[in-house]
XYZ file of C-alpha atoms in Angstrom:
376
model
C 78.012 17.299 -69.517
C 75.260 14.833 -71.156
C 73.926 11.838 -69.492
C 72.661 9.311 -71.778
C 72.428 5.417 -71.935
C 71.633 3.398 -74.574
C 68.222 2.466 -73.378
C 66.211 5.141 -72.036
C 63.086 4.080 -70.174
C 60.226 7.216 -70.232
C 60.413 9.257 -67.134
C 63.761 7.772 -65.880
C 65.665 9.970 -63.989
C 68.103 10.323 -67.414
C 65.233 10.709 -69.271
C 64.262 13.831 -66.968
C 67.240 15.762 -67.691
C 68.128 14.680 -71.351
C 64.111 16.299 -71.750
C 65.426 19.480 -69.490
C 68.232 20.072 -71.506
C 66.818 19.728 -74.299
C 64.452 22.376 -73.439
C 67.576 24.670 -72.142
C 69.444 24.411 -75.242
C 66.076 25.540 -77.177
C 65.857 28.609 -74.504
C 62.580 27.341 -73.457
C 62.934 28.156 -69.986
C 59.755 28.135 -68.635
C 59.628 24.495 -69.795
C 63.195 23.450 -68.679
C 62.185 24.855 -64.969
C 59.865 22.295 -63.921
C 61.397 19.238 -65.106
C 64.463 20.091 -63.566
C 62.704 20.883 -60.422
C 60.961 16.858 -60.025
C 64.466 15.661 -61.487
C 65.871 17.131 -58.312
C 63.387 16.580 -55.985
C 63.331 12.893 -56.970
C 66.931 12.456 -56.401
C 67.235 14.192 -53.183
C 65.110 11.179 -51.943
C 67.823 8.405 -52.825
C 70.115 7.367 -49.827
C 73.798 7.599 -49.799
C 74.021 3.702 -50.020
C 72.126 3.761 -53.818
C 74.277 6.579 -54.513
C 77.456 4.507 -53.716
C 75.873 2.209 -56.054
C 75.241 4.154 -58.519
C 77.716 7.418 -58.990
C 76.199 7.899 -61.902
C 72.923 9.117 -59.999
C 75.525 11.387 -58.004
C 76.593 12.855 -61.196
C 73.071 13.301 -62.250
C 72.208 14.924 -59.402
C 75.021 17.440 -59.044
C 74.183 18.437 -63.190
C 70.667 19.215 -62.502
C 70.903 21.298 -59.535
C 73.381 23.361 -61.448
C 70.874 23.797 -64.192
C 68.258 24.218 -61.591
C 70.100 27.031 -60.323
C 71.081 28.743 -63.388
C 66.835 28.694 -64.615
C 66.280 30.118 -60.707
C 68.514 32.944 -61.403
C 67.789 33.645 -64.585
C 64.620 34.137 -62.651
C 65.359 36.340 -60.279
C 64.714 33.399 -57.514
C 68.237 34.582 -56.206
C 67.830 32.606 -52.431
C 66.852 29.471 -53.567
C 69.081 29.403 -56.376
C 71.951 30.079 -53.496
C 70.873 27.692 -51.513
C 71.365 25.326 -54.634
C 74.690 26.035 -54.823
C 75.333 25.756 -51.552
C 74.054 22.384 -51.883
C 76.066 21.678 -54.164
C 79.468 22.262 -52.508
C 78.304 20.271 -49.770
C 77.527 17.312 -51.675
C 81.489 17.185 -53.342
C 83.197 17.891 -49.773
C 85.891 17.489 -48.573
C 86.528 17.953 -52.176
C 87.781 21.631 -53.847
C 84.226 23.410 -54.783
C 84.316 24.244 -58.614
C 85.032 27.649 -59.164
C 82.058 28.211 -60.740
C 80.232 26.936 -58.299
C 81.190 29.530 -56.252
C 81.065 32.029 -58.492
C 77.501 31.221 -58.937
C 76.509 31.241 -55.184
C 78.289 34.723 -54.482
C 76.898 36.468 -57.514
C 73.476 35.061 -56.206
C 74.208 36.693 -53.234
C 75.187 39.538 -54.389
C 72.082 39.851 -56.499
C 69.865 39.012 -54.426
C 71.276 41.547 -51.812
C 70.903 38.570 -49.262
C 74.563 39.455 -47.471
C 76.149 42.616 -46.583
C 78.674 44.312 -48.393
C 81.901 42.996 -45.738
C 80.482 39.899 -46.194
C 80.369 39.236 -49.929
C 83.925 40.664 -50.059
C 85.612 38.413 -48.013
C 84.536 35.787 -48.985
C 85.743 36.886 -52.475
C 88.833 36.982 -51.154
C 88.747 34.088 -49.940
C 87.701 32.528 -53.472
C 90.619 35.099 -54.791
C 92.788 32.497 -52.228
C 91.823 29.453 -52.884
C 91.427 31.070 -57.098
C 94.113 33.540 -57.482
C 94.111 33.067 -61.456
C 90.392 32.941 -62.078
C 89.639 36.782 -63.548
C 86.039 36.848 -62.511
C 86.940 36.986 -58.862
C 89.005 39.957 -59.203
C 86.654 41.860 -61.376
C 83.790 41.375 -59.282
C 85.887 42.570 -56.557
C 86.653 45.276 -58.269
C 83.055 46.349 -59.707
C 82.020 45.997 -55.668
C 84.757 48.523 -54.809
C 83.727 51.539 -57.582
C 80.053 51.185 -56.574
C 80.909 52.226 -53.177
C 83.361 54.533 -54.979
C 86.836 53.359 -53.440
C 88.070 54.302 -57.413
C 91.807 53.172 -56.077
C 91.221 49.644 -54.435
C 88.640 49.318 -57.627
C 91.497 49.963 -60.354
C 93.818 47.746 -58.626
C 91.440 44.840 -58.706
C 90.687 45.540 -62.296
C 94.097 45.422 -63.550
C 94.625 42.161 -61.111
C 91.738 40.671 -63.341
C 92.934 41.900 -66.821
C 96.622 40.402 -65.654
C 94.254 36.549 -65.991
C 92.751 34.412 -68.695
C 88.642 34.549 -68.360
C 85.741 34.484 -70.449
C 84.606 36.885 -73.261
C 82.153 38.531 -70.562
C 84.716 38.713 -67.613
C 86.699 40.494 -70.229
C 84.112 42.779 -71.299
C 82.512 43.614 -68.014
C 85.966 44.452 -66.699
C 87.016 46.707 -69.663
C 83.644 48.351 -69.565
C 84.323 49.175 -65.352
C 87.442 50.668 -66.355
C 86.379 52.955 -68.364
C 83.257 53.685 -65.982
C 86.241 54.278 -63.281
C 88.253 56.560 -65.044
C 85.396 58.666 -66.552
C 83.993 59.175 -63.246
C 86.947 60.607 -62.215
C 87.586 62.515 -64.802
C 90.531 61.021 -66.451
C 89.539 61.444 -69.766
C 92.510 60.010 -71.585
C 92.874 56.795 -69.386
C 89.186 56.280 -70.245
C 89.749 56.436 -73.791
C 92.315 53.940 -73.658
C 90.191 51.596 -71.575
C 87.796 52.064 -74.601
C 90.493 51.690 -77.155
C 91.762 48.402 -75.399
C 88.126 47.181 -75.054
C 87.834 47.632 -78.613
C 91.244 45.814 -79.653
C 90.207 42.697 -77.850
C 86.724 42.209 -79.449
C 87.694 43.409 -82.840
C 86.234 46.247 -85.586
C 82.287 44.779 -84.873
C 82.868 46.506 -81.009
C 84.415 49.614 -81.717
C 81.241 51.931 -81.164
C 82.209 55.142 -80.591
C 79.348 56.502 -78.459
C 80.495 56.072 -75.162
C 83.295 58.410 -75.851
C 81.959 61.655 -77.562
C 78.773 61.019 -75.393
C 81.586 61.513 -72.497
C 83.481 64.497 -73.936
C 80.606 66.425 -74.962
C 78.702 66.256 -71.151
C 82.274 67.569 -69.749
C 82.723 69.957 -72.876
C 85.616 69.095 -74.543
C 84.289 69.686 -77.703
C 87.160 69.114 -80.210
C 87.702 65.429 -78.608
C 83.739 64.802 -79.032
C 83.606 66.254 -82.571
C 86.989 63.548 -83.348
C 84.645 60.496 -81.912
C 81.206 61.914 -83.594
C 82.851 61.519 -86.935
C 83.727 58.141 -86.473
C 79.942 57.599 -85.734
C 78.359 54.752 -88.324
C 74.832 55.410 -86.842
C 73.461 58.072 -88.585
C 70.701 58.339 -85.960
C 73.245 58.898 -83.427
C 75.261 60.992 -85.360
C 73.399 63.474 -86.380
C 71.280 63.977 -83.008
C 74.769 64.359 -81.280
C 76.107 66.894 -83.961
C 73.188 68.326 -83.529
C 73.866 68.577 -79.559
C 76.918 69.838 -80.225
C 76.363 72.515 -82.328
C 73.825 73.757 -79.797
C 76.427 74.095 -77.137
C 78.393 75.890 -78.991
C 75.797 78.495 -79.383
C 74.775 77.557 -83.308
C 70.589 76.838 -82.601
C 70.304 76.856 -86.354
C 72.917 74.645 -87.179
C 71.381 72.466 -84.453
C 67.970 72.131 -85.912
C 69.413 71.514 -89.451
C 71.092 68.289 -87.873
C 68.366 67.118 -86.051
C 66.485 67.844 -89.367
C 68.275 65.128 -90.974
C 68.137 62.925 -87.688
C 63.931 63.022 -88.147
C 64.144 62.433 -91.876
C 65.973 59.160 -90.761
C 62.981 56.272 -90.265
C 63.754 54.776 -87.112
C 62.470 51.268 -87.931
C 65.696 50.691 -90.506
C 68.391 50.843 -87.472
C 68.843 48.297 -85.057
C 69.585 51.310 -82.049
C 69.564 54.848 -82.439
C 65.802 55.319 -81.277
C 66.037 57.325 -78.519
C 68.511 59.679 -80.687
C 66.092 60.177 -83.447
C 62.779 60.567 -80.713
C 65.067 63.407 -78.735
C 65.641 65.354 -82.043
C 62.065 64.796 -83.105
C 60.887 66.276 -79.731
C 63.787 69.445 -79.767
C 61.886 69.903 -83.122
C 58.274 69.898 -81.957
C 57.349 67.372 -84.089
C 54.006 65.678 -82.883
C 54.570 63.829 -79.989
C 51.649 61.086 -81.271
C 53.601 60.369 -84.265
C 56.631 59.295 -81.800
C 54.665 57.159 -79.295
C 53.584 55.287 -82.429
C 57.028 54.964 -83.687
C 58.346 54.249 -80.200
C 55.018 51.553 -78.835
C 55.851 49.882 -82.515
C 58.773 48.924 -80.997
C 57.938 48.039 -77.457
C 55.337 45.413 -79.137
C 58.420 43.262 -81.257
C 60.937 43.949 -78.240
C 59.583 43.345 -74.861
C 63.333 44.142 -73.240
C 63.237 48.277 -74.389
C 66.851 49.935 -72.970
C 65.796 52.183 -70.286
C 66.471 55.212 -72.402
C 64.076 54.012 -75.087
C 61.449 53.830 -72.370
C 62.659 57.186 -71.284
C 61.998 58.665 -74.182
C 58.871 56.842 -75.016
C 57.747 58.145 -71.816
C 58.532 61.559 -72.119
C 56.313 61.557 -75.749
C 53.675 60.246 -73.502
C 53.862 63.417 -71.230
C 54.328 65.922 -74.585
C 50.692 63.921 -75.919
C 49.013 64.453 -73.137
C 49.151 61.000 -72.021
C 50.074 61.794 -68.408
C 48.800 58.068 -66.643
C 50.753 56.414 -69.679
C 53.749 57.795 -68.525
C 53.558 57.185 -65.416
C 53.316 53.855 -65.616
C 56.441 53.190 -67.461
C 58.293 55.011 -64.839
C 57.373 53.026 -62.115
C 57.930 49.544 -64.260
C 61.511 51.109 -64.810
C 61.300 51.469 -61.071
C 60.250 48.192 -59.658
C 63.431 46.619 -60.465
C 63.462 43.000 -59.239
C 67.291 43.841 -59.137
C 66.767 46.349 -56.824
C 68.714 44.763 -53.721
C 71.462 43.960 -55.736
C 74.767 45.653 -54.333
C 75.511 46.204 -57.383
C 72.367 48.033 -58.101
C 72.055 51.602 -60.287
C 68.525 53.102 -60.827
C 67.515 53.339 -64.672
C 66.133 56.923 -63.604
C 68.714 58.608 -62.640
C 70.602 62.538 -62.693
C 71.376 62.277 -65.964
C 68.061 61.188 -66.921
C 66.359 63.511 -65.109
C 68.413 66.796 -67.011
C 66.940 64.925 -70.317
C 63.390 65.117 -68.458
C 64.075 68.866 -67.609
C 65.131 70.191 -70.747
C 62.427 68.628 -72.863
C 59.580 68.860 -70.249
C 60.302 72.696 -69.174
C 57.184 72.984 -67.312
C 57.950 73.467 -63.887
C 54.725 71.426 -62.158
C 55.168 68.857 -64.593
C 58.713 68.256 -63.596
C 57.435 68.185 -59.973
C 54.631 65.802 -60.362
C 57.142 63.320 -62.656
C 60.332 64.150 -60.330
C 59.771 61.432 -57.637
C 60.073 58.451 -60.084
C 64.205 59.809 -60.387
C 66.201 58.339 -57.533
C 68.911 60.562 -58.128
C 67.290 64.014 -59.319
């Protein structure tokens, strides 16, 4: 909502949040943060009697906290961007909180890892209550339940959510879980419809096939994985992965030939696919200096690398020689601001680590690297 008036005096209080706005919609962040932060600090001075007077302050005031506390969390600031919230709810009782409003403050809290696991989930259920259509409330409930692994309270919750209208994220977060849920346990065909569903609802731009051969070829259904890797548009991906798969299968030649064409592939032309065509490169010994340069090219136009780009960039380091290089990307995967989050999953993890193994074989390198893998 926009607060405006016809005459706005320079430094006003509407002045001081049309100017933080305007800042938000421009993703200036940095710039929003501390104009939002006077606006409210100026307006948490005003007495109830002005604000009888003037509800439109009251309005003001309740906009720009909620802004305050989106910047906060966007931030990371997960406490005092709860305590925002929480601020205000209090400021609309004995009215109904908005739902978001709540959402907000328990996803802070969940974030931030500032309340226990009981805790957060009742009072989701309590939200569920007082919310019993709002799909967010139910997903998060459910996404709580498969990271402690309670797969059948977790399902349940999902298909409670997908049962509700919600946003294009609810939607996609919760489709994603499901399939998470089902692959974990091993019910490959359930997972494939989760995929198959997710893709229906977003249309032909989401149907990426990679989760799914990615999935049949680590549990070695091979004829399923072959079916997905055809259906493959990256050829980056698609040729590392044929590549894979014609290695466990026992054919090393036709292995190299597909990683052959993986390399011949520049990396810069493809959106994603890096970390494909840097694993082939390094199964073919191909000089590990070349692919840091390919791999830091990118890290310098993209400060947000996936954690498998890193990975890979990382392991290049190691294959150069660049041992302290490497070592420092690890621990910035590492120090995780999300860390307390109970919600959290390490970027270095099992699966990571057999990558790490089986293209570092030497045994006191793996040793000296093996403590930055929470899950190895």
């Amino acid at each position: 909502m926009s607060v405006t008036q016809s005459r706005m005096l320079p430094g006003s209080y509407e002045d001081l949040y049309e100017r933080g706005m305007s800042y938000f919609a421009e993703e200036q962040y940095d710039e929003a943060l501390p104009v939002f932060e006077r606006l409210h600090a100026r307006l948490s001075k005003l007495s109830d009697k002005i604000f009888k007077r003037r509800p439109d302050l009251r309005q003001l005031q309740l906009l720009s906290a909620e802004a305050l506390a989106v910047l906060l969390g966007r931030q990371k600031e997960f406490e005092r961007a709860e305590g925002l919230v929480q601020e205000l709810i209090q400021l609309t009782a004995p009215q109904q909180a908005e739902a978001r409003w709540i959402q907000m403050s328990l996803l802070y809290k969940i974030e931030g890892g500032s309340a226990d696991f009981q805790t957060v989930m009742d009072e989701l259920r309590a939200m569920a209550v007082m919310y019993p259509e709002d799909r967010w409330v139910w997903s998060m409930m459910g996404r709580l339940w498969l990271h402690q692994g309670n797969y059948a309270e977790a399902e349940s919750n999902f298909m409670r959510a997908l049962e509700r209208e919600g946003s294009f994220s609810d939607s996609l977060i919760t489709q994603t879980s499901l399939f998470k849920l089902y692959k974990d346990q091993q019910q490959f065909d359930e997972a494939e419809e989760a995929m198959k569903a997710l893709w229906h609802d977003f249309g032909p731009e989401a149907k990426h096939p990679y989760p799914l051969y990615k999935m049949y070829l680590q549990n070695g259904n091979f004829k399923r994985a072959e079916y997905w890797l055809k259906q493959e548009k990256n050829p980056l991906h698609a040729t590392f992965y044929q590549g894979l798969l014609a290695q466990k299968q026992g054919d090393e030649n036709a292995a190299r030939a597909f990683w052959q064409k993986t390399t011949a592939e520049d990396p810069d032309f493809f959106e994603d696919g890096q970390p494909s065509w840097a694993n082939a490169a390094m199964r073919l010994e191909k000089d590990p200096l070349f692919i840091v340069e390919k791999l830091e090219a990118l890290r310098e136009d993209d400060d947000g690398l996936a954690a498998h780009t890193l990975l890979m960039l990382a392991i290049a380091h190691i294959r150069a020689g660049n041992l302290e290089a490497a070592r420092k990307i690890f621990a910035d995967l590492n120090d995780d601001p999300l860390k307390k989050s109970l919600l959290w999953e390490p970027e270095l993890n099992a699966e990571n680590w057999e990558i790490f193994t089986e293209l570092i074989p030497n045994v006191e390198t793996q040793e000296a690297f093996k403590a930055y893998f929470e899950q190895a």
